[in-house]
């Protein structure tokens, strides 16, 4: 949306109806020149006596998808958005919004100042600002309650989910549905029917509905909204609409909007909005790189990961052939997939016939040769290099030319695995996160010899199955797990020095993480990577594992768990830690929460800087996307690398040096420049 293209709004006439058309690809965002064009063309249409009604529509794939987020934080240009909207609302001729694609945020606010709205059935209408840490700051929180009522307005603004047009019609948000292929004509015809009725300024309509919804939404979403400011600000504005005159409500909204706009949470969430889209781009890869066709997928291993991975493809109608060694394991794996789908169907996510259709394109087999016609084969067996190389050597002999051979390993050397084949260009990693059918993150691991089109295809198929795909280089733990390691190591050291599992976990939960290092260990399994020799106790983990404290799966780990898996601190664990401390002559001392932050989160930023310097991540924002979508890092803190900028890289370096860490040169550089990543 370059400043050089001001002609993004045009005006046409169809008899006595003027049609104002926005054309600002890719999503008709309300860039300065669009606001300017709207102001000019509406003024022209209103001044033209031959015009008796006005239609506002957009070219391209969608109606206005909101304010131009890329303009936020920049010097304001063009007319004030609210002034443009007021001029449309106060129009002396009926104005009809013709909606297709998405009418989102400022786009819906624009449609709300139009006196009537016509939409195609496939359209979606919503105010997703809360997902950017904001609120509809151009009258949306004051006009929505006047059109759809308090309940719907509170729900739409605080949750941010769009509403399909047919439902919007039922809610009164849309006045008429148009033909999918005749929106412009239908809107003009509708406008003509409103000439007699005249304008219907939304601000003059009465607010209706029950304000009790606001407390109900807060109660129902308390866990989901923990740490977020925006949902509560949205509800405060809708509540204000129920008791303040329109202009006072607008002023209250403006005040709340400004607070959010200049706060760190929205800056973080906007960062992630663009970071997520940036992550899909492969630096240096020609945009028109031809992707390989992926019409059939093979999955090796029907365990938890293999099953979850398969579900992603089946849900997109892509046939999967799943291989196991033993019939019993195969039946169990296929059974779990069906059980998961039936559980989702019971919650209304799928229709029973959809479950049958997905299970119908799943082919279980004990014969790996059945993967010969697959376009993509994903190996998801347990972590053992020899086993994986054996499988890839086998695949090399049976897979068709051009098939992509992917490993779901979470840390093993993909280049080493590729050496087992004669086609390393077709080998890469596709690291899914458990549960693989739920977690959105996918680390696509680029091997030294991975072909650009293979990489691009894996990234594209990742997006197709609803994942946020990020390119990672080959190193131990790739991006996410590599940064997790220093955190877990320091967490264990802090235990030895006097902190408790519950203290450390509380610091992380208060920070906004879904759980702390020890709750995470208990969920993943304390025995992961354990040498299985109960007589060999070299770490606190060994001691716990030797006592069968393997985590949630055995009802005890770093915590004891009740039947509902609620954790409680364990006296036995405290004893084990005390025992270890004494044997290693570690003095016990008071440890502050700040020290826990400095020694568990700052080293992650440090490791992130090393990952960037080594080129194992394309950009710092990719690291943020990994942690947001793979590890539950709070989106309102923007990810570890963005957060480092908020926290202060100089402060981080000073603390890391204080605690004796080797500081990454890139991080030192940023600290000297007092800049973020
Ligand atoms: N501003 C600027 N750029 C935008 C944009 C926006 N609002 N929306 C999308 N883009 C860019 C995006 O970065 C990408 O660029 C390209 O368009 C295609 O997007 C006052 C304050 C509309 C559902 O939150 O949800 O209004 O990567 O890949 O999958 O109250 O984009 O190609 O260079 O996502 O087809 C509220 C945000 C703004 C909607 C289309 N609006 N957009 O999805 O394409 S705040 C939103 C979306 C506001 C007012 C307030 C989606 C989409 P690039 P894409 P898509």
Short mmCIF file of N, CA and C in Angstrom, two decimals, residues 11 143 164 333 475 546 569:
data_model
loop_
_atom_site.label_atom_id
_atom_site.label_comp_id
_atom_site.label_asym_id
_atom_site.label_seq_id
_atom_site.Cartn_x
_atom_site.Cartn_y
_atom_site.Cartn_z
N UNK A 11 -15.64 6.66 -8.04
CA UNK A 11 -17.09 6.88 -7.96
C UNK A 11 -17.71 6.58 -9.31
N UNK A 143 -21.79 1.90 18.30
CA UNK A 143 -22.81 1.68 17.26
C UNK A 143 -23.31 0.23 17.25
N UNK A 164 -20.82 -15.10 10.38
CA UNK A 164 -21.20 -15.30 8.98
C UNK A 164 -22.42 -14.45 8.63
N UNK A 333 -3.66 -47.27 16.97
CA UNK A 333 -3.48 -45.91 16.42
C UNK A 333 -4.69 -45.44 15.64
N UNK A 475 20.02 -27.93 14.04
CA UNK A 475 20.84 -27.81 15.25
C UNK A 475 20.07 -28.54 16.34
N UNK A 546 13.57 -42.65 39.30
CA UNK A 546 13.84 -43.92 39.99
C UNK A 546 12.72 -44.26 40.97
N UNK A 569 2.16 -29.42 45.83
CA UNK A 569 3.58 -29.59 46.15
C UNK A 569 3.79 -30.91 46.89
#
